[in-house]
PDB file of C-alpha atoms in Angstrom:
ATOM      1  CA  MET A1089      33.644  28.890  41.727  1.00 54.00           C
ATOM      2  CA  LYS A1090      30.965  31.206  40.305  1.00 50.00           C
ATOM      3  CA  LYS A1091      32.957  31.575  37.090  1.00 54.00           C
ATOM      4  CA  LEU A1092      33.242  27.802  36.742  1.00 50.00           C
ATOM      5  CA  VAL A1093      29.484  27.374  37.173  1.00 45.00           C
ATOM      6  CA  LEU A1094      28.789  30.178  34.678  1.00 44.00           C
ATOM      7  CA  VAL A1095      31.140  28.658  32.099  1.00 48.00           C
ATOM      8  CA  GLY A1096      29.516  25.250  32.615  1.00 52.00           C
ATOM      9  CA  MET A1097      26.044  26.699  32.120  1.00 49.00           C
ATOM     10  CA  LEU A1098      27.102  28.512  28.945  1.00 47.00           C
ATOM     11  CA  LEU A1099      28.669  25.350  27.529  1.00 51.00           C
ATOM     12  CA  CYS A1100      25.530  23.394  28.332  1.00 49.00           C
ATOM     13  CA  LEU A1101      23.310  25.972  26.645  1.00 46.00           C
ATOM     14  CA  ALA A1102      25.554  26.107  23.593  1.00 47.00           C
ATOM     15  CA  GLY A1103      25.675  22.326  23.343  1.00 49.00           C
ATOM     16  CA  CYS A1104      21.940  21.788  23.754  1.00 48.00           C
ATOM     17  CA  GLY A1105      20.929  23.975  20.820  1.00 47.00           C
ATOM     18  CA  GLY A1106      20.558  22.693  17.289  1.00 50.00           C
ATOM     19  CA  THR A1107      19.207  19.509  15.818  1.00 51.00           C
ATOM     20  CA  TYR A1108      19.715  15.841  16.452  1.00 51.00           C
ATOM     21  CA  LYS A1109      22.735  14.958  14.313  1.00 54.00           C
ATOM     22  CA  SER A1110      23.948  11.499  13.423  1.00 51.00           C
ATOM     23  CA  ILE A1111      27.109  10.067  14.896  1.00 51.00           C
ATOM     24  CA  ALA A1112      29.992  10.162  12.426  1.00 57.00           C
ATOM     25  CA  VAL A1113      31.233   6.657  13.319  1.00 56.00           C
ATOM     26  CA  GLU A1114      29.500   3.358  12.737  1.00 62.00           C
ATOM     27  CA  TYR A1115      27.586   1.850  15.635  1.00 66.00           C
ATOM     28  CA  PRO A1116      28.968  -1.455  16.909  1.00 68.00           C
ATOM     29  CA  VAL A1117      26.973  -4.481  15.806  1.00 68.00           C
ATOM     30  CA  SER A1118      25.208  -5.552  18.965  1.00 67.00           C
ATOM     31  CA  PRO A1119      24.749  -9.272  19.624  1.00 70.00           C
ATOM     32  CA  HIS A1120      21.753  -8.267  21.765  1.00 72.00           C
ATOM     33  CA  ALA A1121      19.982  -6.330  19.004  1.00 73.00           C
ATOM     34  CA  LYS A1122      16.392  -7.432  18.644  1.00 82.00           C
ATOM     35  CA  TYR A1123      16.185  -6.606  14.932  1.00 83.00           C
ATOM     36  CA  LYS A1124      19.088  -7.513  12.677  1.00 84.00           C
ATOM     37  CA  GLU A1125      17.272  -7.699   9.330  1.00 87.00           C
ATOM     38  CA  LEU A1126      14.206  -5.752   8.286  1.00 89.00           C
ATOM     39  CA  LYS A1127      12.248  -4.873   5.221  1.00 90.00           C
ATOM     40  CA  LEU A1128      11.508  -1.146   4.977  1.00 91.00           C
ATOM     41  CA  GLU A1129       7.951  -0.230   4.024  1.00 90.00           C
ATOM     42  CA  ILE A1130       6.865   3.394   3.725  1.00 90.00           C
ATOM     43  CA  THR A1131       3.270   4.458   3.193  1.00 90.00           C
ATOM     44  CA  SER A1132       2.338   8.050   2.491  1.00 87.00           C
ATOM     45  CA  PRO A1133      -0.545  10.230   1.322  1.00 85.00           C
ATOM     46  CA  GLU A1134      -1.241  10.264  -2.415  1.00 87.00           C
ATOM     47  CA  ASP A1135      -0.178  13.908  -2.824  1.00 83.00           C
ATOM     48  CA  ALA A1136       3.298  13.450  -1.253  1.00 81.00           C
ATOM     49  CA  ASP A1137       6.297  14.378  -3.414  1.00 84.00           C
ATOM     50  CA  LYS A1138       7.721  11.099  -4.760  1.00 87.00           C
ATOM     51  CA  GLU A1139      11.294  12.388  -5.050  1.00 89.00           C
ATOM     52  CA  GLU A1140      11.292  13.578  -1.426  1.00 87.00           C
ATOM     53  CA  LEU A1141       9.869  10.229  -0.317  1.00 88.00           C
ATOM     54  CA  LYS A1142      12.580   8.374  -2.225  1.00 91.00           C
ATOM     55  CA  SER A1143      15.255  10.562  -0.621  1.00 92.00           C
ATOM     56  CA  PHE A1144      13.710  10.040   2.834  1.00 91.00           C
ATOM     57  CA  LYS A1145      13.618   6.259   2.333  1.00 92.00           C
ATOM     58  CA  GLU A1146      17.307   6.286   1.368  1.00 93.00           C
ATOM     59  CA  LEU A1147      18.164   8.304   4.489  1.00 93.00           C
ATOM     60  CA  ILE A1148      16.287   5.832   6.703  1.00 93.00           C
ATOM     61  CA  GLY A1149      18.024   2.905   5.007  1.00 92.00           C
ATOM     62  CA  SER A1150      21.430   4.513   5.422  1.00 92.00           C
ATOM     63  CA  ALA A1151      20.774   5.295   9.106  1.00 92.00           C
ATOM     64  CA  LEU A1152      19.685   1.694   9.750  1.00 90.00           C
ATOM     65  CA  GLN A1153      22.737   0.279   7.981  1.00 89.00           C
ATOM     66  CA  LYS A1154      25.075   2.480  10.054  1.00 89.00           C
ATOM     67  CA  ARG A1155      23.579   0.787  13.087  1.00 87.00           C
ATOM     68  CA  GLY A1156      24.214  -2.699  11.708  1.00 87.00           C
ATOM     69  CA  ILE A1157      20.617  -3.414  10.673  1.00 87.00           C
ATOM     70  CA  LYS A1158      20.423  -5.009   7.232  1.00 87.00           C
ATOM     71  CA  LEU A1159      17.658  -4.118   4.818  1.00 87.00           C
ATOM     72  CA  MET A1160      16.227  -7.117   3.035  1.00 85.00           C
ATOM     73  CA  ASP A1161      13.809  -6.902   0.116  1.00 79.00           C
ATOM     74  CA  GLY A1162      12.284 -10.348   0.508  1.00 70.00           C
ATOM     75  CA  ASN A1163      11.985 -10.432   4.305  1.00 60.00           C
ATOM     76  CA  GLU A1164       8.225 -10.614   4.842  1.00 67.00           C
ATOM     77  CA  ASN A1165       8.563 -11.801   8.435  1.00 75.00           C
ATOM     78  CA  GLN A1166       9.706  -8.509   9.907  1.00 86.00           C
ATOM     79  CA  LYS A1167       9.233  -5.116   8.351  1.00 90.00           C
ATOM     80  CA  LEU A1168       9.747  -1.619   9.600  1.00 90.00           C
ATOM     81  CA  SER A1169       6.515   0.119   8.725  1.00 90.00           C
ATOM     82  CA  VAL A1170       6.690   3.907   8.490  1.00 91.00           C
ATOM     83  CA  GLU A1171       3.329   5.564   7.964  1.00 90.00           C
ATOM     84  CA  ILE A1172       3.780   9.176   6.921  1.00 87.00           C
ATOM     85  CA  ILE A1173       0.770  11.220   7.936  1.00 85.00           C
ATOM     86  CA  ASN A1174       2.094  14.662   6.990  1.00 80.00           C
ATOM     87  CA  PHE A1175       5.176  15.378   4.864  1.00 78.00           C
ATOM     88  CA  ASN A1176       5.257  19.125   4.333  1.00 74.00           C
ATOM     89  CA  LYS A1177       8.156  21.019   2.782  1.00 75.00           C
ATOM     90  CA  ASP A1178       8.371  24.772   3.390  1.00 68.00           C
ATOM     91  CA  SER A1179       7.414  27.032   0.520  1.00 61.00           C
ATOM     92  CA  GLN A1180      10.286  29.376  -0.333  1.00 61.00           C
ATOM     93  CA  VAL A1181       7.899  31.557  -2.361  1.00 62.00           C
ATOM     94  CA  LEU A1182       5.653  32.068   0.672  1.00 61.00           C
ATOM     95  CA  ARG A1183       8.658  32.870   2.879  1.00 59.00           C
ATOM     96  CA  PHE A1184       9.887  35.439   0.310  1.00 64.00           C
ATOM     97  CA  ALA A1185       6.410  36.996   0.050  1.00 69.00           C
ATOM     98  CA  LEU A1186       6.163  37.291   3.836  1.00 62.00           C
ATOM     99  CA  THR A1187       9.621  38.861   3.940  1.00 64.00           C
ATOM    100  CA  LEU A1188       8.528  41.456   1.365  1.00 66.00           C
ATOM    101  CA  ALA A1189       5.281  42.105   3.214  1.00 69.00           C
ATOM    102  CA  ILE A1190       6.817  42.770   6.617  1.00 67.00           C
ATOM    103  CA  GLY A1191      10.078  44.270   5.369  1.00 64.00           C
ATOM    104  CA  VAL A1192      12.474  42.074   7.377  1.00 59.00           C
ATOM    105  CA  PRO A1193      13.624  38.508   6.758  1.00 61.00           C
ATOM    106  CA  PHE A1194      10.899  36.155   7.911  1.00 56.00           C
ATOM    107  CA  THR A1195      12.919  33.506   9.733  1.00 59.00           C
ATOM    108  CA  GLN A1196      10.849  32.796  12.845  1.00 59.00           C
ATOM    109  CA  TYR A1197       8.302  30.586  11.088  1.00 60.00           C
ATOM    110  CA  THR A1198       8.674  27.326   9.209  1.00 63.00           C
ATOM    111  CA  SER A1199       6.081  25.007   7.757  1.00 67.00           C
ATOM    112  CA  ASN A1200       8.583  22.138   7.358  1.00 75.00           C
ATOM    113  CA  ALA A1201       6.973  19.225   9.165  1.00 76.00           C
ATOM    114  CA  ILE A1202       7.035  15.452   9.255  1.00 82.00           C
ATOM    115  CA  GLU A1203       4.357  13.588  11.172  1.00 83.00           C
ATOM    116  CA  LEU A1204       4.499   9.799  11.226  1.00 87.00           C
ATOM    117  CA  LYS A1205       3.843   6.481  12.961  1.00 89.00           C
ATOM    118  CA  VAL A1206       6.497   3.766  13.183  1.00 91.00           C
ATOM    119  CA  SER A1207       6.011   0.076  13.953  1.00 91.00           C
ATOM    120  CA  ILE A1208       7.492  -3.361  13.324  1.00 91.00           C
ATOM    121  CA  LYS A1209       5.151  -5.806  11.609  1.00 90.00           C
ATOM    122  CA  ASN A1210       5.346  -9.565  11.235  1.00 87.00           C
ATOM    123  CA  LYS A1211       3.524 -10.212   7.985  1.00 81.00           C
ATOM    124  CA  GLU A1212       0.538  -7.886   8.603  1.00 80.00           C
ATOM    125  CA  LYS A1213       0.379  -8.129  12.393  1.00 88.00           C
ATOM    126  CA  VAL A1214       1.947  -5.310  14.444  1.00 87.00           C
ATOM    127  CA  ILE A1215       4.440  -6.862  16.860  1.00 88.00           C
ATOM    128  CA  GLU A1216       5.977  -3.653  18.190  1.00 88.00           C
ATOM    129  CA  GLU A1217       4.768  -0.092  17.980  1.00 89.00           C
ATOM    130  CA  PHE A1218       7.211   2.662  18.807  1.00 88.00           C
ATOM    131  CA  LYS A1219       5.178   4.851  21.161  1.00 86.00           C
ATOM    132  CA  GLU A1220       7.595   7.774  20.799  1.00 84.00           C
ATOM    133  CA  PHE A1221       6.452   8.085  17.176  1.00 81.00           C
ATOM    134  CA  GLN A1222       2.746   7.572  17.786  1.00 72.00           C
ATOM    135  CA  GLU A1223       2.011  11.276  17.733  1.00 65.00           C
ATOM    136  CA  PHE A1224       5.451  12.387  16.603  1.00 69.00           C
ATOM    137  CA  GLN A1225       5.732  15.662  14.759  1.00 69.00           C
ATOM    138  CA  GLU A1226       9.045  17.354  14.104  1.00 70.00           C
ATOM    139  CA  SER A1227       9.593  20.809  12.656  1.00 70.00           C
ATOM    140  CA  ILE A1228      13.023  22.208  11.713  1.00 77.00           C
ATOM    141  CA  LYS A1229      13.771  25.122   9.359  1.00 75.00           C
ATOM    142  CA  ASP A1230      16.251  23.248   7.145  1.00 79.00           C
ATOM    143  CA  TRP A1231      14.373  20.518   5.229  1.00 80.00           C
ATOM    144  CA  GLU A1232      17.385  18.230   4.731  1.00 86.00           C
ATOM    145  CA  ASP A1233      18.287  18.458   8.435  1.00 86.00           C
ATOM    146  CA  LEU A1234      14.691  17.611   9.276  1.00 85.00           C
ATOM    147  CA  LYS A1235      14.757  14.454   7.153  1.00 87.00           C
ATOM    148  CA  LYS A1236      18.130  13.366   8.603  1.00 90.00           C
ATOM    149  CA  THR A1237      16.948  14.022  12.156  1.00 88.00           C
ATOM    150  CA  VAL A1238      13.805  11.948  11.765  1.00 88.00           C
ATOM    151  CA  ALA A1239      15.662   9.111   9.990  1.00 91.00           C
ATOM    152  CA  ASN A1240      18.290   8.973  12.744  1.00 91.00           C
ATOM    153  CA  ARG A1241      15.674   8.979  15.504  1.00 90.00           C
ATOM    154  CA  MET A1242      13.865   6.087  13.830  1.00 90.00           C
ATOM    155  CA  ALA A1243      17.083   4.104  13.371  1.00 90.00           C
ATOM    156  CA  ASP A1244      18.037   4.684  17.017  1.00 90.00           C
ATOM    157  CA  ALA A1245      14.605   3.494  18.187  1.00 90.00           C
ATOM    158  CA  VAL A1246      14.976   0.258  16.200  1.00 90.00           C
ATOM    159  CA  TYR A1247      18.619  -0.244  17.237  1.00 88.00           C
ATOM    160  CA  PHE A1248      17.863   0.196  20.950  1.00 87.00           C
ATOM    161  CA  ALA A1249      14.580  -1.770  20.933  1.00 84.00           C
ATOM    162  CA  HIS A1250      14.459  -4.529  23.486  1.00 75.00           C
TER     163      HIS A1250
END
């Protein structure tokens, strides 16, 4: 019995590590989904990298479409508003310099971070604010994994909104 409990604990610990990955299969289109069509609007600071923002917007769009939520360009009635407060990609030069300075690979620290607010707006009025993103800040070492994780969490929040 002790061995069974130990094996179960080890499997749980091994399974809980890592990042939030997307599901490989498409979500079923839910007849109870609150939002079936949305316009995606992303606002960011002036100094944000435009290519990274474009890539992030595509990831969000892809994650929403996998969940059966259509993106419409002309839909002014309902829009998913993503306000990026901080969009910081880790500096590889700084990481290399720190590795040289201390003599061992500097892997404990990352400055990759995305901080944002997410809401659904009807014209310019906020009709639903996702509280889980109100003071949301995520930090993962791999930048691409970080963007995918945040996009999938947003898409799940919209898909499961009620």
